[in-house]
Short mmCIF file of C-alpha atoms in Angstrom, two decimals:
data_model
loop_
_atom_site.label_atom_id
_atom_site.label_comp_id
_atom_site.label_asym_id
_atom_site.label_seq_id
_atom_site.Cartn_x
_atom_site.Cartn_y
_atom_site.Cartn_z
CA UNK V 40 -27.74 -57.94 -10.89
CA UNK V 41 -31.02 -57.43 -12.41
CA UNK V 42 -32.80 -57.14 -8.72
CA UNK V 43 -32.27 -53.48 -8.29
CA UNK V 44 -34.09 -53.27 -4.95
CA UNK V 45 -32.40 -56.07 -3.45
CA UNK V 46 -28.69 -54.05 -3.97
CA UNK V 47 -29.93 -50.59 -3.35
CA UNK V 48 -32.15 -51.63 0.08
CA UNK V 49 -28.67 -52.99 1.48
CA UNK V 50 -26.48 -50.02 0.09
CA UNK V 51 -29.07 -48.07 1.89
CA UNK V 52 -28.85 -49.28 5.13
CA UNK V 53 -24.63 -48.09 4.46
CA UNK V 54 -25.87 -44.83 3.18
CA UNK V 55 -27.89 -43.41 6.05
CA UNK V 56 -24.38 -44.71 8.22
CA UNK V 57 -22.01 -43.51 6.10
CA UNK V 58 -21.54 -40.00 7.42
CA UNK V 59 -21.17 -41.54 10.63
CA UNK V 60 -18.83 -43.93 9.95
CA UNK V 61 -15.60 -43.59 12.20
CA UNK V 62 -12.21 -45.40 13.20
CA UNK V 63 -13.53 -47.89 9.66
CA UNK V 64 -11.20 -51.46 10.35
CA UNK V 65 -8.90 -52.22 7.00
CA UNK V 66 -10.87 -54.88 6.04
CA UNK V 67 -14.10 -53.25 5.78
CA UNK V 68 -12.13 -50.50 4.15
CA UNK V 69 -10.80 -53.04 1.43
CA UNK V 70 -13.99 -54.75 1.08
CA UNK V 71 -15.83 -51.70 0.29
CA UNK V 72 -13.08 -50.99 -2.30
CA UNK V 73 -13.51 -54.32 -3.58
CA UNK V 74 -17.18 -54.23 -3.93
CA UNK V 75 -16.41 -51.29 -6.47
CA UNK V 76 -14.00 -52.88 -8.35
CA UNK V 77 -16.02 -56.43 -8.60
CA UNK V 78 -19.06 -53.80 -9.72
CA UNK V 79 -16.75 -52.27 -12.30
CA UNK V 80 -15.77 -54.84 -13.95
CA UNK V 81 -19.38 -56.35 -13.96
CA UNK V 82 -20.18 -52.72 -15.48
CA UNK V 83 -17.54 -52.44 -17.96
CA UNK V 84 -18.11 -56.03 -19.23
CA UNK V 85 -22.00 -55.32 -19.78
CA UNK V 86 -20.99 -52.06 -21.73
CA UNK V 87 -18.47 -54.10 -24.30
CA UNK V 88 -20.98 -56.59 -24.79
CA UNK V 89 -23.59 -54.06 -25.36
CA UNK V 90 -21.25 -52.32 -28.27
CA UNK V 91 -20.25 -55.57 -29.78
CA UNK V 92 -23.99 -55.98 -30.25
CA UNK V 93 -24.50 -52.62 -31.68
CA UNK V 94 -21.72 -53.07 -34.30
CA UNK V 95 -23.43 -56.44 -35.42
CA UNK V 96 -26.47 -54.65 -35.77
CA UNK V 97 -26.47 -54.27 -39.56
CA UNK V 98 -25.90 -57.88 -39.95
CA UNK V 99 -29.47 -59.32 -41.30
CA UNK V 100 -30.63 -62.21 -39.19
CA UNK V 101 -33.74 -64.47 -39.45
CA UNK V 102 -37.39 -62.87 -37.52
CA UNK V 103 -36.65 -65.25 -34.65
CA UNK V 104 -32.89 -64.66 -34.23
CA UNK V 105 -33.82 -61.23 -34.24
CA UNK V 106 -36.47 -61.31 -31.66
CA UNK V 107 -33.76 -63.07 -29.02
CA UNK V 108 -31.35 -60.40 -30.11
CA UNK V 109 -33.77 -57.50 -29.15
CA UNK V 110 -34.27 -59.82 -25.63
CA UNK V 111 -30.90 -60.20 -24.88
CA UNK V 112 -30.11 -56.02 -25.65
CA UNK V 113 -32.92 -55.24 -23.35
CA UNK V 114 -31.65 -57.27 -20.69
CA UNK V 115 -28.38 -55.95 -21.19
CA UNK V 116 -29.29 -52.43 -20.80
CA UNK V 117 -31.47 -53.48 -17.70
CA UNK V 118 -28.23 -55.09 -16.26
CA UNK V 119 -26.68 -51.71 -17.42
CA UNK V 120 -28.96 -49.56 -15.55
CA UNK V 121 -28.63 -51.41 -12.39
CA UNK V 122 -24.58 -51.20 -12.03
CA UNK V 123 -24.92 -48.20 -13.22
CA UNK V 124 -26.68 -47.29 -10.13
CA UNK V 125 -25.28 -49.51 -7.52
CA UNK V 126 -22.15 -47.99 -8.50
CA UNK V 127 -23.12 -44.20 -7.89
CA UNK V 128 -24.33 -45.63 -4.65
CA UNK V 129 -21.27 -47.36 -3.28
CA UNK V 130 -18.88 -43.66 -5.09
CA UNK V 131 -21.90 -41.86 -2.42
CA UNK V 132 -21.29 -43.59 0.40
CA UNK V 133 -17.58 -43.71 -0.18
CA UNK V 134 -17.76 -39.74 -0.82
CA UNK V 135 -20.02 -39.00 2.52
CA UNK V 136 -17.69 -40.94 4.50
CA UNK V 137 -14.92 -38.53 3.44
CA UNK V 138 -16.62 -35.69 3.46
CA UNK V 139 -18.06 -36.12 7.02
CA UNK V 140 -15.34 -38.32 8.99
CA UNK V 141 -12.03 -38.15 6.83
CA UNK V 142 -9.96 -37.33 9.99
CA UNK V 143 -11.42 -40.54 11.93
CA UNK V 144 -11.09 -43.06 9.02
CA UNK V 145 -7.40 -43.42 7.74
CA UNK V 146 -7.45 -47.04 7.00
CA UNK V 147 -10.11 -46.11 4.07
CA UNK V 148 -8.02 -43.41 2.66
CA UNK V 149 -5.07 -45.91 2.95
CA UNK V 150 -7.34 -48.56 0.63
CA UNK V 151 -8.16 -45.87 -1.11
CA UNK V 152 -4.59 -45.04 -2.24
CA UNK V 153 -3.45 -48.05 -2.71
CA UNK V 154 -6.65 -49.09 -4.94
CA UNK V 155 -6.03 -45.37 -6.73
CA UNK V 156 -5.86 -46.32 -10.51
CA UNK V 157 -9.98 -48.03 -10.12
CA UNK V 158 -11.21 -44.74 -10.18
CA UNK V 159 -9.49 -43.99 -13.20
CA UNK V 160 -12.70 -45.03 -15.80
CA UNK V 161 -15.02 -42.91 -13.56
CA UNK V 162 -13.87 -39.73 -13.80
CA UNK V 163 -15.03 -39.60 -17.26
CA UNK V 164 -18.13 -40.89 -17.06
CA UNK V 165 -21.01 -38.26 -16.37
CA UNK V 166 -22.75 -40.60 -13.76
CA UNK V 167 -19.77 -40.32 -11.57
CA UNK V 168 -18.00 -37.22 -12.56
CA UNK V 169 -19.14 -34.94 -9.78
CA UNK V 170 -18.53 -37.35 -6.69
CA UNK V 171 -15.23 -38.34 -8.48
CA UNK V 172 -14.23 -34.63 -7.99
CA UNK V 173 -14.30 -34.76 -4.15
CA UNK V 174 -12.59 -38.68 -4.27
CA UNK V 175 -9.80 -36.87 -6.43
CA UNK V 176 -8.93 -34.36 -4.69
CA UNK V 177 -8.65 -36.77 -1.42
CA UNK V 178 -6.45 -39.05 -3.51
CA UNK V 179 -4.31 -36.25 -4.95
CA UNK V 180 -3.53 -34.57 -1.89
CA UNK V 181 -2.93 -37.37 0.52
CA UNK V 182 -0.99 -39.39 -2.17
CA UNK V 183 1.59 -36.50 -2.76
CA UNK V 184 1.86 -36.26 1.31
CA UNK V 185 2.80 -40.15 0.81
CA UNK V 186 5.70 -39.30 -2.20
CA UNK V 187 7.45 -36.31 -1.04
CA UNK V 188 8.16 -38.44 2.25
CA UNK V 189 11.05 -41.14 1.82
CA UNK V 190 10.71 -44.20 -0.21
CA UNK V 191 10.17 -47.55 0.72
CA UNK V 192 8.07 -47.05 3.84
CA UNK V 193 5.67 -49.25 5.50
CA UNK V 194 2.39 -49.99 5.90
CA UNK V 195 2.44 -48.45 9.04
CA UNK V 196 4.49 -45.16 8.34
CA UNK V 197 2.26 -44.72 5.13
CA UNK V 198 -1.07 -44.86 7.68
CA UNK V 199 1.08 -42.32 10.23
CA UNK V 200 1.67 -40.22 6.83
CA UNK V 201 -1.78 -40.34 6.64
CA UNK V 202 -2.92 -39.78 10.05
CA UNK V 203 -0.72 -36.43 10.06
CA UNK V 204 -2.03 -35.30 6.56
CA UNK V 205 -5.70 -35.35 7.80
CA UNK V 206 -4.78 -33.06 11.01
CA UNK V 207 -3.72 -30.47 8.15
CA UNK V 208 -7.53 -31.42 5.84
CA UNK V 209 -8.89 -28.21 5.23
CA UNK V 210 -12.57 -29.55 7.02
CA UNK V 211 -14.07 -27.41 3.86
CA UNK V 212 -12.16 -28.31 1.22
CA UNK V 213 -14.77 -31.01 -0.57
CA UNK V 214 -17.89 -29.91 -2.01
CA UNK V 215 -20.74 -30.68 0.44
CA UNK V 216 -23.86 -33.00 -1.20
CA UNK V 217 -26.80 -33.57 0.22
CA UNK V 218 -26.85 -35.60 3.48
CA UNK V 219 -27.26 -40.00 2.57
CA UNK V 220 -31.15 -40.51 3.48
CA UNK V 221 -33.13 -43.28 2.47
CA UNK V 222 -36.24 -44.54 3.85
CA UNK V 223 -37.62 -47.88 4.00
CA UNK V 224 -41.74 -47.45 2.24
CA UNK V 225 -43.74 -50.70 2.71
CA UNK V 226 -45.66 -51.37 -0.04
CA UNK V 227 -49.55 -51.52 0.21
CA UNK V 228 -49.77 -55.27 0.50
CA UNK V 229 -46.42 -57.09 1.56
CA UNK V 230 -47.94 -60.55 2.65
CA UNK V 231 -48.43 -60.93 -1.05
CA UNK V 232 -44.35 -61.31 -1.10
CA UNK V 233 -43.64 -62.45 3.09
CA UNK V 234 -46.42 -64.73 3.43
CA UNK V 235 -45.28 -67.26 -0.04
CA UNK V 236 -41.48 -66.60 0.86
CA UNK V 237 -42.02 -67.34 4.88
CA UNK V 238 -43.80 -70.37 3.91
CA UNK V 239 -41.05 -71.43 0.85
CA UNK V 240 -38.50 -71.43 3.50
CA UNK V 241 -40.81 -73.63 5.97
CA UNK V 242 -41.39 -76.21 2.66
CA UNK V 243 -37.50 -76.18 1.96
CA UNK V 244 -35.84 -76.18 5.87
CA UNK V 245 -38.49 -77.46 8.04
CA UNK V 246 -37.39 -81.77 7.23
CA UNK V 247 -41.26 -81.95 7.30
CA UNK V 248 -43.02 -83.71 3.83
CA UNK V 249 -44.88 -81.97 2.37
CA UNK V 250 -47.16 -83.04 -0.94
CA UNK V 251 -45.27 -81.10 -3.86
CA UNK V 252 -48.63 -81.54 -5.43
CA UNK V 253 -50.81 -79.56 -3.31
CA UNK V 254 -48.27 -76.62 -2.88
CA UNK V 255 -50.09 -73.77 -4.21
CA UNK V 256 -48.36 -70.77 -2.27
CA UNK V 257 -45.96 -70.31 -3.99
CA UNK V 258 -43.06 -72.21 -6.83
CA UNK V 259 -41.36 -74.81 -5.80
CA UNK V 260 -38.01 -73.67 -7.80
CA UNK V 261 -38.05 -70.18 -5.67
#
């Protein structure tokens, strides 16, 4: 989780889509939903490990023991930073969709529903609080269209519940953020990163030999 461009380049390309996204199939619906919640839990379990370390702090350790300690925080706060961020991304992309094509996606407010109480821990948190305020009131309204109808429906009538609420979506209602834009930038010199990788996959796919010994390009445990 520590390769923040890696995560954020490929929530990007979902960004710049995501007000366009329309007629969304369940599963990409659920797998969207379940990106969140596997990024949650990655989150959350950083956090506790980063207070259990905090609350050992006053314990006196040895220089060296110490040093690790102070390695292991900073990578943990690294990790930290990085969920942190992926997860604002995937609450963005979740909110644009809504905001922009709510009416054309009700298999994502179905997930949505159904995966309700995972939003729970963000609404306090002040990374997430103002996206979570849109996602709310989504969640609120559509799941008391869902319990003043009669119990034990079905998939299906829950989605027609749906599909009916939306007609009835005030098109104004959620708070309108800046439109999803990112931009690929090059940097200055990328065959210092293409050239060693291109040629890393050649060493490791091509069933050529190649002399380990003379390989210069690049690692060989990349």
């Amino acid at each position: 989780m520590r390769d923040k461009y890696l995560h954020t380049n490929c929530l990007a390309a979902l960004a710049n889509m995501s007000a366009h996204f329309t007629d969304l199939h369940p599963y990409v619906s659920q797998r969207m939903v379940s990106l969140l919640d596997i990024l949650s839990k990655r989150y959350y379990k950083v956090l506790d490990k980063i207070r259990e370390a905090q609350g050992q702090s006053n314990r006196q350790v040895e220089n060296e023991d110490e040093a690790e300690a102070e390695a292991e925080a900073d990578e943990q706060m690294q990790d930290l930073s990085v969920l942190e961020e992926v997860l604002r991304m995937v609450l963005e992309i979740i909110n644009s969709c809504l905001t922009n094509g709510l009416h054309h996606n009700p298999n994502l407010i179905y997930t949505l529903l159904y995966n309700k109480d995972l939003f729970a821990h963000f609404r306090t948190h002040p990374t997430f609080q103002d996206i979570m305020q849109n996602i709310d009131m989504v969640l609120n309204y559509f799941a008391t269209k869902v319990e003043t109808a009669e119990k034990n429906l079905f998939p299906e009538q829950v989605l027609e519940i749906i599909q009916q609420g939306a007609l009835q979506w005030p098109t104004d209602r959620l708070k309108k953020f800046p439109e999803l834009k990112f931009k690929y930038v090059e940097e200055e010199q990328p065959e210092e990163f293409f050239i060693p990788y291109v040629w890393s996959l050649i060493y490791q796919s091509s069933h050529l030999y190649w002399n380990p010994n003379l390989v210069q390009l690049f690692t060989l445990n990349t």
